[in-house]
Amino acid sequence: MIMDFVWAFIVGGSICVIGQLLLDIFKLTPAHVMSLFVVSGAVLDGFSLYDRLIEFAGAGATVPITSFGHSLLHGAMSQAEEHGFLGIAIGIFQLTSAGIASAILFGFIVAVIFKPKG
């Protein structure tokens, strides 16, 4: 059981190190890194590699933003098989709607409580 925590830490930390290197060395903006991670999660899921990573690392693979890309593609593909072209949109929002809604809600609450400096 301890090794599950260790592997989750190593995999999740490695994803974060890659993101930090992209920021520091290649001078990418945070938006570029986030987009790159979401797309890479979707691409890895397209080749059925991200599911194996989740089985191996658990929360180390599901917590980073790459998991969002995995969820988008995973939901879209599963619903596309059942509902066709319309299923793509259904699947995307079915699996990710809770995360999107909570991000909007918490962003609004923080904006109301704190004054923006911009």
Coordinates of C-alpha atoms in Angstrom, one line a residue:
M1 CA 0.0 0.0 0.0
I2 CA 2.9 2.4 0.7
M3 CA 4.2 1.8 -2.8
D4 CA 0.9 3.0 -4.2
F5 CA 1.5 6.4 -2.5
V6 CA 5.1 6.5 -3.6
W7 CA 4.2 5.8 -7.3
A8 CA 1.4 8.3 -7.2
F9 CA 3.9 10.9 -5.8
I10 CA 6.5 10.1 -8.4
V11 CA 4.2 10.1 -11.4
G12 CA 2.3 13.2 -10.3
G13 CA 5.5 15.0 -9.4
S14 CA 7.0 14.1 -12.8
I15 CA 4.1 15.6 -14.6
C16 CA 4.6 18.8 -12.5
V17 CA 8.3 18.8 -13.2
I18 CA 7.6 18.6 -16.9
G19 CA 5.3 21.5 -16.7
Q20 CA 7.8 23.6 -14.7
L21 CA 10.5 22.8 -17.3
L22 CA 8.2 23.9 -20.1
L23 CA 7.6 27.2 -18.2
D24 CA 11.3 27.8 -17.3
I25 CA 13.3 26.5 -20.2
F26 CA 11.0 27.0 -23.2
K27 CA 9.3 30.1 -21.8
L28 CA 5.8 28.9 -22.5
T29 CA 2.9 30.7 -20.8
P30 CA 0.8 28.8 -18.3
A31 CA -2.0 28.8 -20.8
H32 CA 0.2 27.0 -23.3
V33 CA 1.3 24.4 -20.8
M34 CA -2.2 23.8 -19.6
S35 CA -3.4 23.3 -23.2
L36 CA -0.5 21.1 -24.0
F37 CA -1.2 18.9 -21.0
V38 CA -4.9 18.6 -21.8
V39 CA -4.1 17.6 -25.4
S40 CA -1.4 15.2 -24.3
G41 CA -3.9 13.5 -21.9
A42 CA -6.3 13.2 -24.8
V43 CA -3.7 11.8 -27.1
L44 CA -2.5 9.3 -24.5
D45 CA -6.1 8.2 -23.9
G46 CA -6.5 7.8 -27.7
F47 CA -3.7 5.2 -27.7
S48 CA -5.2 3.6 -24.5
L49 CA -2.0 4.5 -22.5
Y50 CA -3.6 6.9 -20.0
D51 CA -5.9 4.2 -18.5
R52 CA -2.8 2.1 -17.9
L53 CA -1.1 5.1 -16.2
I54 CA -4.1 5.6 -14.0
E55 CA -4.1 1.9 -13.0
F56 CA -0.4 2.2 -12.1
A57 CA -0.2 5.6 -10.4
G58 CA -3.8 6.2 -9.2
A59 CA -4.2 9.8 -8.0
G60 CA -0.8 10.7 -9.4
A61 CA -2.3 10.4 -12.9
T62 CA -5.9 11.5 -12.1
V63 CA -5.2 14.8 -10.2
P64 CA -3.0 16.7 -12.8
I65 CA -4.7 18.5 -15.7
T66 CA -3.7 15.8 -18.1
S67 CA -6.6 13.8 -16.6
F68 CA -9.0 16.4 -17.9
G69 CA -8.0 15.6 -21.5
H70 CA -8.3 12.0 -20.7
S71 CA -11.9 12.5 -19.4
L72 CA -12.9 14.6 -22.4
L73 CA -11.8 12.0 -24.9
H74 CA -12.9 9.1 -22.9
G75 CA -16.4 10.5 -22.5
A76 CA -16.7 11.6 -26.1
M77 CA -15.6 8.2 -27.5
S78 CA -17.9 6.2 -25.3
Q79 CA -20.9 8.3 -26.1
A80 CA -20.0 8.5 -29.8
E81 CA -20.3 4.7 -30.1
E82 CA -23.8 4.9 -28.7
H83 CA -25.2 8.1 -30.1
G84 CA -23.1 8.8 -33.1
F85 CA -21.9 12.4 -33.9
L86 CA -24.1 14.0 -31.3
G87 CA -22.7 11.6 -28.7
I88 CA -19.4 13.4 -28.9
A89 CA -20.8 16.6 -27.3
I90 CA -22.9 14.5 -24.8
G91 CA -19.9 12.5 -23.6
I92 CA -17.6 15.5 -23.2
F93 CA -20.1 17.4 -21.0
Q94 CA -21.3 14.3 -19.1
L95 CA -17.9 13.4 -17.6
T96 CA -16.5 16.9 -17.2
S97 CA -19.5 19.0 -16.2
A98 CA -18.9 18.8 -12.5
G99 CA -15.3 20.0 -12.9
I100 CA -16.3 22.8 -15.2
A101 CA -19.2 23.9 -13.0
S102 CA -17.1 23.9 -9.8
A103 CA -14.3 25.9 -11.5
I104 CA -16.8 28.6 -12.6
L105 CA -18.5 28.7 -9.2
F106 CA -15.3 28.9 -7.2
G107 CA -13.9 31.5 -9.6
F108 CA -17.0 33.6 -9.1
I109 CA -16.8 33.3 -5.3
V110 CA -13.2 34.3 -5.2
A111 CA -13.8 37.2 -7.5
V112 CA -16.6 38.4 -5.2
I113 CA -14.6 38.1 -2.0
F114 CA -11.2 39.5 -3.2
K115 CA -10.4 42.6 -5.2
P116 CA -8.6 41.9 -8.5
K117 CA -5.3 43.7 -8.9
G118 CA -5.5 44.0 -12.6

